[in-house]
Coordinates of C-alpha atoms in Angstrom, one line a residue:
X1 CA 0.4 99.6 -0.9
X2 CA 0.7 101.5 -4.3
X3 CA -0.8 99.5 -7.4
X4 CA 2.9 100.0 -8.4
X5 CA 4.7 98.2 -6.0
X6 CA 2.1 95.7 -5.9
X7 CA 2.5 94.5 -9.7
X8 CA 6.3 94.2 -8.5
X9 CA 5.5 92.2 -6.0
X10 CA 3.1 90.0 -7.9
X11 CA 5.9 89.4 -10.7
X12 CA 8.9 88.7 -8.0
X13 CA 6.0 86.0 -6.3
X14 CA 5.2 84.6 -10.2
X15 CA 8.9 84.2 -11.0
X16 CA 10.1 82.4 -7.8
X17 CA 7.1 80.3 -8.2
X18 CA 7.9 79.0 -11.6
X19 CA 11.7 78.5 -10.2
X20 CA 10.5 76.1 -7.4
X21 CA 8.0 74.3 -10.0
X22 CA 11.3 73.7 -12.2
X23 CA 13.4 72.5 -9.4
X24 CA 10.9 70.5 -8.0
X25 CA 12.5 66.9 -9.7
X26 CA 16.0 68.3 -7.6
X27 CA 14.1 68.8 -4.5
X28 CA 11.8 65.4 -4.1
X29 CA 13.6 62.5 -6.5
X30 CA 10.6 60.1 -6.5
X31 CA 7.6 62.5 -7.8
X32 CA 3.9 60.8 -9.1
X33 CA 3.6 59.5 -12.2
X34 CA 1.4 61.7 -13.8
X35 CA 3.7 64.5 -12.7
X36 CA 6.2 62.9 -14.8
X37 CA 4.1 62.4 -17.9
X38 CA 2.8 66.0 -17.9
X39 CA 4.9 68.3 -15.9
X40 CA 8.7 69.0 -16.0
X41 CA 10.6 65.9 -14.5
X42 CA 14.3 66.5 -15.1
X43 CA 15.5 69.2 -13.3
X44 CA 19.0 70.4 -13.3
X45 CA 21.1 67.5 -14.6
X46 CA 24.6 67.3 -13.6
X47 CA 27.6 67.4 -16.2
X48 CA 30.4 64.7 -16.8
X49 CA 32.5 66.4 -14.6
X50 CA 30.7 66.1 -11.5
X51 CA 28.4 62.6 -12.6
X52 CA 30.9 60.5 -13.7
X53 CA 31.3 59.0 -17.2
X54 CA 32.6 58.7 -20.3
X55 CA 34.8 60.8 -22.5
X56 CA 35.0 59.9 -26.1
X57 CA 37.3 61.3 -29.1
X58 CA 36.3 59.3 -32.7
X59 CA 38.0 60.2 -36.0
X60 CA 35.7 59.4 -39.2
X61 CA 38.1 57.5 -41.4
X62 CA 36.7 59.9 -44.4
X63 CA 38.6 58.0 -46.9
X64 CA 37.6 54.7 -46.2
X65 CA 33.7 56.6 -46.9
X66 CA 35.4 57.4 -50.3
X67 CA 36.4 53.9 -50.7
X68 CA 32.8 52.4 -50.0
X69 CA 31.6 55.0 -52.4
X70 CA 34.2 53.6 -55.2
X71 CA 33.0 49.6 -54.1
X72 CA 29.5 51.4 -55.0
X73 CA 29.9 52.9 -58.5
X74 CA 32.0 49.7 -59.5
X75 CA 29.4 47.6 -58.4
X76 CA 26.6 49.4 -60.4
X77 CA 29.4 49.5 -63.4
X78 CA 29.3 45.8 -63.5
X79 CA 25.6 45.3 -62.6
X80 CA 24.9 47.8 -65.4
X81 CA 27.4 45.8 -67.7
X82 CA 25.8 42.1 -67.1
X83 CA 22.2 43.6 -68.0
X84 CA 23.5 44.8 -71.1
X85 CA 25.5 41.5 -71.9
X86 CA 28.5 43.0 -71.8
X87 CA 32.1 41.7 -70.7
X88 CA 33.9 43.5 -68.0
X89 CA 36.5 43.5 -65.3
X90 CA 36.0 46.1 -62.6
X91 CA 38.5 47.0 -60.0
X92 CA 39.4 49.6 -57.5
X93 CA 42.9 50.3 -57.2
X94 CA 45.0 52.7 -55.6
X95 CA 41.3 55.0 -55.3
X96 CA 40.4 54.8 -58.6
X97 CA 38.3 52.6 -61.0
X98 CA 40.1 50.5 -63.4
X99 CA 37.8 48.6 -66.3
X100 CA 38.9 46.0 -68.7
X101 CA 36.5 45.3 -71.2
X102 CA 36.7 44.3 -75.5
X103 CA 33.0 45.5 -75.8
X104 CA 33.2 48.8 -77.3
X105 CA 29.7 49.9 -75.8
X106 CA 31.4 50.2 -72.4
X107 CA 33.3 53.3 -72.5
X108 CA 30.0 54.6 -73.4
X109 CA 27.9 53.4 -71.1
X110 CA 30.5 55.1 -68.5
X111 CA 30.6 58.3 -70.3
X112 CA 26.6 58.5 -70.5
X113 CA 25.7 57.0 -66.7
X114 CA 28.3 57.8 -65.0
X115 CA 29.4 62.1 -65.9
X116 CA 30.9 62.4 -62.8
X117 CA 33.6 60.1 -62.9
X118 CA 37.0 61.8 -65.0
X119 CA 38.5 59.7 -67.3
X120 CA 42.3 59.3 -67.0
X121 CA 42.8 57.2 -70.2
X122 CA 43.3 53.4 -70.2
X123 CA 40.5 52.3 -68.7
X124 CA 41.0 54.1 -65.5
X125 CA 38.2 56.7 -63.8
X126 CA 38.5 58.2 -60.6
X127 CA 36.1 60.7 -58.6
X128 CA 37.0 64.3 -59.3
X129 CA 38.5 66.0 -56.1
X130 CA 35.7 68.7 -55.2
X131 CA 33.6 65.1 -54.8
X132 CA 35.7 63.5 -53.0
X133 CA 36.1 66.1 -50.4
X134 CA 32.0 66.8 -50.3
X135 CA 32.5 62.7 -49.1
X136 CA 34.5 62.8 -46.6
X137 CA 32.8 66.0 -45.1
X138 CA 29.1 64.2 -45.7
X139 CA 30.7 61.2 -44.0
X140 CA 31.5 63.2 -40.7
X141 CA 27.9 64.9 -40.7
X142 CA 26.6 61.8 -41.1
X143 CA 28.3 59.8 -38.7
X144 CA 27.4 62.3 -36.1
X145 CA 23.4 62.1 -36.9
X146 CA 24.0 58.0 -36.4
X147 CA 25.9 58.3 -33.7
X148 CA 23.6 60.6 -31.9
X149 CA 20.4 58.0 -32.8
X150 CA 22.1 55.2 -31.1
X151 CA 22.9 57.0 -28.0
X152 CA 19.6 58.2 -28.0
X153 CA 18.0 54.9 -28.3
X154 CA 21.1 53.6 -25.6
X155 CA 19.5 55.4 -23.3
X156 CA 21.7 57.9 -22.0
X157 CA 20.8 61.4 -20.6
X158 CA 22.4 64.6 -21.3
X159 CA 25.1 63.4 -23.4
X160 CA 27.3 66.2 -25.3
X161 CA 27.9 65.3 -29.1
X162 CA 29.6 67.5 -31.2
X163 CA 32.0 67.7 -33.9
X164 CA 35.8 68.6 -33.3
X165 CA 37.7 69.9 -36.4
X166 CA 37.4 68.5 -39.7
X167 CA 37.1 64.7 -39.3
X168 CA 36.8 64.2 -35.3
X169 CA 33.9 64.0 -33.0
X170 CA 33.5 64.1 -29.3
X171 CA 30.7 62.0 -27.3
X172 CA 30.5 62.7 -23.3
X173 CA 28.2 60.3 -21.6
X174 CA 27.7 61.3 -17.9
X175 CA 26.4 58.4 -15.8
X176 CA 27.2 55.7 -18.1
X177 CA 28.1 52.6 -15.7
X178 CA 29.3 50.1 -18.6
X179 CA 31.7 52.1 -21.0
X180 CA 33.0 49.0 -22.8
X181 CA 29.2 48.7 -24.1
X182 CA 28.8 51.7 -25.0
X183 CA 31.6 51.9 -26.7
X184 CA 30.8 49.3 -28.7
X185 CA 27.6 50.2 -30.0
X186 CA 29.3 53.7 -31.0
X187 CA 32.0 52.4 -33.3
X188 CA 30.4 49.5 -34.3
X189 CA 30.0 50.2 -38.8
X190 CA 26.7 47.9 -38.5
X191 CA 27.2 47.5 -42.6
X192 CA 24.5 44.8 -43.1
X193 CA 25.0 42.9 -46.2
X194 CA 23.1 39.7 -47.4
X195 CA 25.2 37.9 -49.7
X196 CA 24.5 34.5 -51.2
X197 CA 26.9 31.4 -50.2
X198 CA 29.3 29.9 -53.3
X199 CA 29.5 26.4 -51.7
X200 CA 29.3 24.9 -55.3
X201 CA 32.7 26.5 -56.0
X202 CA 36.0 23.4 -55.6
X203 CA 37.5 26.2 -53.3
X204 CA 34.4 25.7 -50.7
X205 CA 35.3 21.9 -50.3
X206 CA 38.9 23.1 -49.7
X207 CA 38.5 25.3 -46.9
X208 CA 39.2 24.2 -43.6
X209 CA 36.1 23.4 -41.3
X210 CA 37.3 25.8 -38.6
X211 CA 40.8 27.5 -38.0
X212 CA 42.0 29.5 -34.5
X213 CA 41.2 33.3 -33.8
X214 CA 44.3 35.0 -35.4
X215 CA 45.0 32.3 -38.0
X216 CA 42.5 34.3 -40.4
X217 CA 44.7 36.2 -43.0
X218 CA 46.5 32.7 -42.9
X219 CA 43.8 31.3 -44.9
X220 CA 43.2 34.3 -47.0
X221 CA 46.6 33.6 -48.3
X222 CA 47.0 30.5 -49.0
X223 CA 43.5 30.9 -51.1
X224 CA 44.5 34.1 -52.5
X225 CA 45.1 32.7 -55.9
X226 CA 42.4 30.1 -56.0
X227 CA 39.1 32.6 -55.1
X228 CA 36.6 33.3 -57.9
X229 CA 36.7 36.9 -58.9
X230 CA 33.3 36.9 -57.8
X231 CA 34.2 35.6 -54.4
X232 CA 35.8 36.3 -51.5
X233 CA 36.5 34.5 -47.9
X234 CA 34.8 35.9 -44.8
X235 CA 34.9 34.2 -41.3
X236 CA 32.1 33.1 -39.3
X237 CA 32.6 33.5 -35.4
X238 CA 31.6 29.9 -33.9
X239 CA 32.3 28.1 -30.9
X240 CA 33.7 24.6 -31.5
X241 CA 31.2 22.4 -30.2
X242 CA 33.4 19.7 -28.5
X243 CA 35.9 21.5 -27.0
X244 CA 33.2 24.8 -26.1
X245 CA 36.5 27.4 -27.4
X246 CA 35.9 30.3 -29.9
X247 CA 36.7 29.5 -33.4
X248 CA 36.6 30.9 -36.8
X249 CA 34.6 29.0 -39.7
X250 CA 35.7 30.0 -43.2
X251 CA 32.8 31.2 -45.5
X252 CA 32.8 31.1 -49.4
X253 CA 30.5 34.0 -50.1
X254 CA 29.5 36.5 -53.6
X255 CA 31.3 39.8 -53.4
X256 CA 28.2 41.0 -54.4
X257 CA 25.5 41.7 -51.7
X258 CA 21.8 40.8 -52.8
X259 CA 20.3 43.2 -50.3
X260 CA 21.9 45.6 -47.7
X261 CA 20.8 47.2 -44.3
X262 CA 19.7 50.4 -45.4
X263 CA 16.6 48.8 -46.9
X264 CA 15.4 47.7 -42.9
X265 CA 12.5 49.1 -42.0
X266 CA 12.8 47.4 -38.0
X267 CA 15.3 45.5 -36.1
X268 CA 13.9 44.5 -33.0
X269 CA 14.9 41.5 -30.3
X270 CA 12.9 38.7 -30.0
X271 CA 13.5 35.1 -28.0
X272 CA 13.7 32.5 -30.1
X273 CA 11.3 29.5 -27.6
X274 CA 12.9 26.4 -29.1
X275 CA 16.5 27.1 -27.5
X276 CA 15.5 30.2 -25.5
X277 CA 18.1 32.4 -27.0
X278 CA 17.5 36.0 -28.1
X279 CA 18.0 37.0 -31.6
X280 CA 17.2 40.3 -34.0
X281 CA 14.2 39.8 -36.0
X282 CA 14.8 42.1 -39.0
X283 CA 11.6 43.7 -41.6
X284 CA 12.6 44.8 -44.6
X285 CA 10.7 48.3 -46.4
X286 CA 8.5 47.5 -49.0
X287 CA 11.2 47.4 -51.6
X288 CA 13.6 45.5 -49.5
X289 CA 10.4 42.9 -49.2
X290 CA 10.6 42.7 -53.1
X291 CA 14.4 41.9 -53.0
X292 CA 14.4 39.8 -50.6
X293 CA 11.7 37.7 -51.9
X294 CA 12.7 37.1 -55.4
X295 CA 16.6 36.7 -53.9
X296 CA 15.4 33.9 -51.4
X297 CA 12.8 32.2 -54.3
X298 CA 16.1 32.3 -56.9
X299 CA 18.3 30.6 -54.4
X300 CA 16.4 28.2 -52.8
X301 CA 18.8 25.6 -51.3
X302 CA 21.2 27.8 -51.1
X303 CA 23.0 29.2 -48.2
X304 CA 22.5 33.0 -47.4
X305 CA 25.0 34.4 -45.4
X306 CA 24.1 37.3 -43.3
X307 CA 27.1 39.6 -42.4
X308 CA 28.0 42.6 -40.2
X309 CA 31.3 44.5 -40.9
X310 CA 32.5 41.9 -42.2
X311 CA 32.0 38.9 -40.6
X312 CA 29.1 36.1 -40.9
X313 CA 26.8 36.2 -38.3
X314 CA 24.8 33.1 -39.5
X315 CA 24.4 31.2 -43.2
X316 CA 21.0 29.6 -43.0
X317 CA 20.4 27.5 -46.2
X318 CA 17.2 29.1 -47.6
X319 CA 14.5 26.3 -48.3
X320 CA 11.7 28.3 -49.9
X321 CA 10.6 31.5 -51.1
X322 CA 10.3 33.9 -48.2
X323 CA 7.7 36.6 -48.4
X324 CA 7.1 39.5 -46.3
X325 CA 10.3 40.4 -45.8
X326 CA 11.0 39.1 -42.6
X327 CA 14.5 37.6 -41.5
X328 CA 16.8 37.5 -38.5
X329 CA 19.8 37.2 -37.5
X330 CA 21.1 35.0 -34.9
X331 CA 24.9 34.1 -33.4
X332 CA 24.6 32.7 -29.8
X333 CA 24.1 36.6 -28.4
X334 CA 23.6 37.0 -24.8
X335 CA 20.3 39.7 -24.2
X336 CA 22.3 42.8 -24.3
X337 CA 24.4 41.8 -27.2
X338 CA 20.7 41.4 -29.6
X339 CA 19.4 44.9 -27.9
X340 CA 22.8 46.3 -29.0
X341 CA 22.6 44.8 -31.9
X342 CA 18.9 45.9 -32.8
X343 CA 19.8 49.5 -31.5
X344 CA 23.2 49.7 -34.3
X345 CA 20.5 48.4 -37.3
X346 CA 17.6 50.7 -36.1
X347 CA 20.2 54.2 -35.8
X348 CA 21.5 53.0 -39.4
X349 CA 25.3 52.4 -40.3
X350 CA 27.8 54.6 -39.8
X351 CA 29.0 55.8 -43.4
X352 CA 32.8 55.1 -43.0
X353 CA 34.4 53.2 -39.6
X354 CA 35.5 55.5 -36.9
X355 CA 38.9 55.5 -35.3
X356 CA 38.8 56.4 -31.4
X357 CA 41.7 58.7 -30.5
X358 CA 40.5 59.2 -26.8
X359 CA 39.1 57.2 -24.1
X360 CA 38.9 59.2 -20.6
X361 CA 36.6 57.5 -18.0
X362 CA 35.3 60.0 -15.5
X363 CA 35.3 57.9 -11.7
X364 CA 32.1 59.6 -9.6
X365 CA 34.1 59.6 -6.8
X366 CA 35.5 62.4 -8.6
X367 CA 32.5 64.1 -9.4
X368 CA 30.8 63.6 -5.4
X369 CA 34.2 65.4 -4.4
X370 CA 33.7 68.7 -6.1
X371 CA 30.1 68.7 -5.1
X372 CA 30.6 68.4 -1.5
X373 CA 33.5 70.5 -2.0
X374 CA 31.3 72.8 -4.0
X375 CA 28.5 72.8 -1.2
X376 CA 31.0 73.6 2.1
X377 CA 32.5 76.5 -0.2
X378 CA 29.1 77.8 -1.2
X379 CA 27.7 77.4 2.6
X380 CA 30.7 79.3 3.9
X381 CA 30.4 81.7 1.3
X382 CA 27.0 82.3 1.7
X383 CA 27.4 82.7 5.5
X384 CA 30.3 85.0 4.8
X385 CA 28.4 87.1 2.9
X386 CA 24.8 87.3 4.6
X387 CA 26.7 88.0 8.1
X388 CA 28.5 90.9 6.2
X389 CA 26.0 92.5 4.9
X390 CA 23.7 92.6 7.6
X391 CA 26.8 93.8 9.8
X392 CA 27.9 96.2 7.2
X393 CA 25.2 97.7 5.9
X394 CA 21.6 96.6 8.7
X395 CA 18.6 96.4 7.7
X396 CA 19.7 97.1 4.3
X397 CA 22.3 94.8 4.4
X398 CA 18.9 92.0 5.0
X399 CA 17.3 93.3 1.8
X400 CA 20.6 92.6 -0.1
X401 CA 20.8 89.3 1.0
X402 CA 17.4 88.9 0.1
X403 CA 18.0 90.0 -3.7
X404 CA 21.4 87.4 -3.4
X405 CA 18.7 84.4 -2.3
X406 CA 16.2 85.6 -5.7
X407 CA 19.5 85.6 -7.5
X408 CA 20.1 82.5 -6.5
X409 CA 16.6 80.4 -7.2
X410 CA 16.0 82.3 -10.5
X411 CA 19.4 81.3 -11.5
X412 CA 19.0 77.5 -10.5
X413 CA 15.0 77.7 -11.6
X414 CA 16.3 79.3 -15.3
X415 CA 18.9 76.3 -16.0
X416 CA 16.1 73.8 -14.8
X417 CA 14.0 75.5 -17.4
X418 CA 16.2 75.3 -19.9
X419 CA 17.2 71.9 -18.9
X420 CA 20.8 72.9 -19.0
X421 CA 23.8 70.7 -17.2
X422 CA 25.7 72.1 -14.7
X423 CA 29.0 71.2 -14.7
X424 CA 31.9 72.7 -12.4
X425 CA 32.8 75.4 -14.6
X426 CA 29.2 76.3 -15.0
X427 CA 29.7 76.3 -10.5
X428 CA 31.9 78.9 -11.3
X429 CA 30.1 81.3 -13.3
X430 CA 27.0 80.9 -10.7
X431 CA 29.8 82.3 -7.8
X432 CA 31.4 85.0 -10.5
X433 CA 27.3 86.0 -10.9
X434 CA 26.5 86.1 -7.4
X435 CA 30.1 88.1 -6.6
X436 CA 28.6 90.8 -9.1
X437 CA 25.0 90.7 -7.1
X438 CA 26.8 91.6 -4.2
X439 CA 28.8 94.2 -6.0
X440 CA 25.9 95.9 -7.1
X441 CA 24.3 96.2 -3.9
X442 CA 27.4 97.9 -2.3
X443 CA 27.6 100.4 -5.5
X444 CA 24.0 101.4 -4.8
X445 CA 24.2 101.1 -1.0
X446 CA 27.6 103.3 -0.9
X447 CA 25.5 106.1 -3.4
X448 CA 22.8 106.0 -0.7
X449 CA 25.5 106.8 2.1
X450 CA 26.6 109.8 0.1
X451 CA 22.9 111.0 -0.4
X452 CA 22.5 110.9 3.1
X453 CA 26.0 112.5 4.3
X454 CA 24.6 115.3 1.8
X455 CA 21.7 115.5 3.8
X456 CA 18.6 113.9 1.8
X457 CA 15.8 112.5 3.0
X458 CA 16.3 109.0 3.1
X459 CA 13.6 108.5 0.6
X460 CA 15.6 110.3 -1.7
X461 CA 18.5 109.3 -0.6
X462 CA 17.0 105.6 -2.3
X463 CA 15.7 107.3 -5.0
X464 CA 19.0 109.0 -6.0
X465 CA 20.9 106.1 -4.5
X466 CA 19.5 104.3 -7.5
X467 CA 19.6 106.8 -10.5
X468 CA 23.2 107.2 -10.0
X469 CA 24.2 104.0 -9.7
X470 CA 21.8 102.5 -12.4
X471 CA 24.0 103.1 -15.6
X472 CA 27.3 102.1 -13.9
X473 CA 25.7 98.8 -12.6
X474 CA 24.1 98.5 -16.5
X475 CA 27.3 98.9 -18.5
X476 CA 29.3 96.7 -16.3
X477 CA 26.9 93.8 -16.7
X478 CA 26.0 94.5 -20.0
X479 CA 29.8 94.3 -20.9
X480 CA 30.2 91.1 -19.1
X481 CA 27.1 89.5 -20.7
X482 CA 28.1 90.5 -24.4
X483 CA 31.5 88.7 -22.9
X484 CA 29.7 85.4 -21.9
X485 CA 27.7 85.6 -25.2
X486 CA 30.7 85.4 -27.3
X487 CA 32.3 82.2 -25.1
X488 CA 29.1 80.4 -26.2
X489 CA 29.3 81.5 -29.6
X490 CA 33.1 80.4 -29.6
X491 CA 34.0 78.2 -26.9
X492 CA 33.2 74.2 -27.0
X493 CA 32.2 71.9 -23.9
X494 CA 33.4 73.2 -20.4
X495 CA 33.4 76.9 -21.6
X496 CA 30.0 76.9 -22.9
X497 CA 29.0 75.6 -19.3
X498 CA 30.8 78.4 -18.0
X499 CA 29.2 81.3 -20.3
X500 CA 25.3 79.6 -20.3
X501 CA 25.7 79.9 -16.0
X502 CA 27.2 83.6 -15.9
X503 CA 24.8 85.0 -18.9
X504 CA 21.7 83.5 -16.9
X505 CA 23.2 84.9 -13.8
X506 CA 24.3 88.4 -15.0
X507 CA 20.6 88.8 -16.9
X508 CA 19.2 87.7 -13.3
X509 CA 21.3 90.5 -11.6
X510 CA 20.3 93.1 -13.6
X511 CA 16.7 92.3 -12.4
X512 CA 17.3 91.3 -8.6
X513 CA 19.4 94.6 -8.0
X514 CA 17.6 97.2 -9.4
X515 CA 14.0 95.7 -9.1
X516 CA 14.0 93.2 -6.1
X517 CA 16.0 95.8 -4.1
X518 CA 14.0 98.7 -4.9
X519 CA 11.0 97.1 -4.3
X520 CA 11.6 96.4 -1.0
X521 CA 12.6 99.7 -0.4
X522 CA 9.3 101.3 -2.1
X523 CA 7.4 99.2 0.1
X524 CA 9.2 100.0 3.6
X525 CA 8.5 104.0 3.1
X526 CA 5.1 102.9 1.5
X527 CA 4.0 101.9 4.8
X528 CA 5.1 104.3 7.2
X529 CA 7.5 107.2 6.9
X530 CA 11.4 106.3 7.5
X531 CA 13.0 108.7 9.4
X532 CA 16.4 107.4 9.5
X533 CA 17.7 104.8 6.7
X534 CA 19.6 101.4 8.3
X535 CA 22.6 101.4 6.0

């Protein structure tokens, strides 16, 4: 056999190899241990479409991420007015800052610490537009990096998230078996705020022990004029103990929060052994330590209310200084509740709450359909196909069908490889790119039959067979590769899948048609010499 031939050999043998070694996780499901740990273990995952799962649409409320930004400044403003001694109403209404003060140092202190903000005369500031709009952008990237850390720490595989326009963003978990969970820990804020308990205020003696879910805004009304500026009124979700039903206790709490979420360094679930109930032991950074230490030694015997979007989770009185900067939170959670919880404080808060516009759930039944609807199409195909060629064109016909099965494995091997998802549309670029495999053999095999009808050897007949048809088989793929190419570039979700299947394919063609083939035809005359060619 000619060293040539050989080294074409030796790569076909090397490349199907390497297929089979990434495919092996598709072909036996339960593989050693160590195999997993050191060698590829995935395989060819399958897409939403054909698994099953979830379909999410979320809109980042971008101006609520402008609002927080506003409670931020203003809460600085008066932070920065107190430490100077200085007297000072600060508000936010209709999106802008509005300051009433008598000290003259105030306008200032605003002018000097605060540049960005443009003055609109009478006290009132707002954020100049080019800001606000870098916000509301910064709050969709951001949400999307959180987003994608919870799901990651969730657990799910293969999930597609990506953003959608200005302001929206699309999550697809295949395989997911409890959406509502999910769910949950997506659009959950997870704005952690510590904020100390005003039960020396009259108001806190007023307040009702406990009122009924819904009876909340209620209460905020009919305290609306009596609330310290300072305070505000947050619920606490309880169960009553007599009657075991869900109730909501009112909470007296500071607007002001003495240490918030983004200084956690860990959020992790531990059981607490008196009452065997699980709970979220929090550890605060080395700075949140600091805080949180010199908060709980200024307020000893008083409550500390610890609160998650917006409602109290627990308000433990604090009874001594607490170093370290260790606390937790507990609220009755069941185990999955304090993972989800832990997950949402580990992945950080989402910078502005998310809206979901879409919720598709994807049955498997659906999926299981279209793949053994896929499977009887390909089979019959296939069948189709082999017993035409070999009819067709013989032995040559065999030697196509041989470059169709390399197609084939390199294809499936390639996506393993690049641990790509195959999803239906992606089924249908794998037919469209073994359609053009066939194709090509037929152009070449069809040049042959006129080499021979013009009375070449059938060595060159091959030969000639080939040159000819080389350039027509090049452009056509080339065309329809720069065409898959810019369906990536372009496309989103199911058309992506469509172009990653039919560039793999296409590039795999190019090699299986006029390197497989050949091969196999260098090699038959290599051996002996071919009188007649079976085509």
């Amino acid at each position: 056999m000619k060293k040539k031939v050989l080294g074409r050999f030796i790569i076909i043998g090397v490349l199907a190899a390497l297929a089979v070694f990434y495919l092996l996780p598709n072909i036996f499901h339960s593989l050693p241990g160590w195999w997993k740990q050191t060698m590829p273990s995935r395989g060819i995952t399958l897409g939403l479409d054909l698994r099953g799962g979830l379909h999410l649409v979320f809109e980042v409320q971008g101006d609520k991420a402008v609002e927080i930004t506003l409670d931020h400044i203003a809460e600085s403003i008066r932070n920065d007015a107190r430490s100077k001694d200085m007297e000072a109403s600060v508000e936010i209404k209709d999106g802008r800052i509005v300051l009433e003060h008598q000290s003259p140092g105030m306008a200032a202190l605003i002018r000097e610490d605060y540049p960005s903000l443009d003055a609109k005369g009478n006290g009132v500031y707002e954020l100049p537009a080019a800001r606000v709009e870098r916000i509301k952008k910064n709050s969709v990237e951001q949400a999307l990096e959180t987003i994608r850390n919870r799901i990651d720490q969730f657990g799910v595989a293969e999930p597609v998230i990506q953003r959608q326009g200005e302001n929206e963003i699309i999550v697809q978990l295949p395989g997911v078996k409890n959406p509502k969970r999910a769910i949950d820990i997506i659009g959950k804020t997870a704005q952690l705020e510590f904020k100390i308990v005003d039960d020396k205020s009259p108001v806190a003696a007023e307040l009702p022990g406990f009122v009924n879910p819904g009876e909340e805004e209620a209460i905020l009304q009919q305290f609306k004029d009596k609330i310290p500026p300072d305070d505000q009124i947050l619920f606490q979700k309880e169960q009553d103990p007599s009657t075991g039903r869900s109730v909501r206790t009112p909470v007296l709490v500071n607007k002001r929060a003495v240490i918030t979420g983004d200084l956690l360094s860990e959020a992790r679930v531990s059981i607490d052994t008196r009452y065997n109930e699980p709970y979220v032991a929090l550890t605060f950074n080395a700075a949140g330590a600091k805080i949180f230490e010199d908060v709980t030694a200024k307020h000893v015997q008083d409550r500390m209310a610890i609160v998650l979007d917006g409602t109290v989770y627990s308000a433990p009185v604090i009874r001594e200084r607490i170093p370290g900067g260790n606390a937790s939170i507990t609220g009755g959670f069941s185990t999955d509740e304090a993972k989800d919880l832990a997950i949402v404080l580990r992945a950080g808060a989402l910078p502005a709450p998310v809206k979901m516009l879409q919720n598709v759930t994807v049955g498997p039944s659906l999926g299981r359909d279209s793949i053994e609807a896929g499977k009887r199409a390909g089979v019959i195909g296939a069948f189709l196909v082999v017993f035409f060629m070999i009819f067709y064109y013989r032995l040559s016909g065999v030697i196509a069908d041989f470059a169709l099965g390399l197609n084939i494995l390199f294809l499936l091997g390639s996506m393993a490889a690049l641990k790509a998802t195959l999803t239906l549309p992606g089924i249908a670029g794998v037919i469209l790119a073994v359609g053009m495999a066939v194709d090509s053999n037929v152009l070449m095999f069809e040049r042959m039959r006129e080499e021979l009808r013009a009375g070449k050897t059938p060595r060159a007949a091959v030969d000639s067979g080939y040159d000819k048809a080389f350039w027509t088989i090049f452009d056509s793929h080339v065309t329809t590769l720069i065409t898959a190419l810019v369906l990536f570039q372009f496309g989103t979700g199911p058309i992506k899948g469509f172009a990653v299947t039919l560039s793999l394919g296409v590039a795999i063609n190019l090699f299986t048609a006029l390197v497989g083939t050949k091969t196999l035809f260098d090699f038959i005359h290599s051996r002996t010499e071919v009188k007649s060619l079976s085509i």
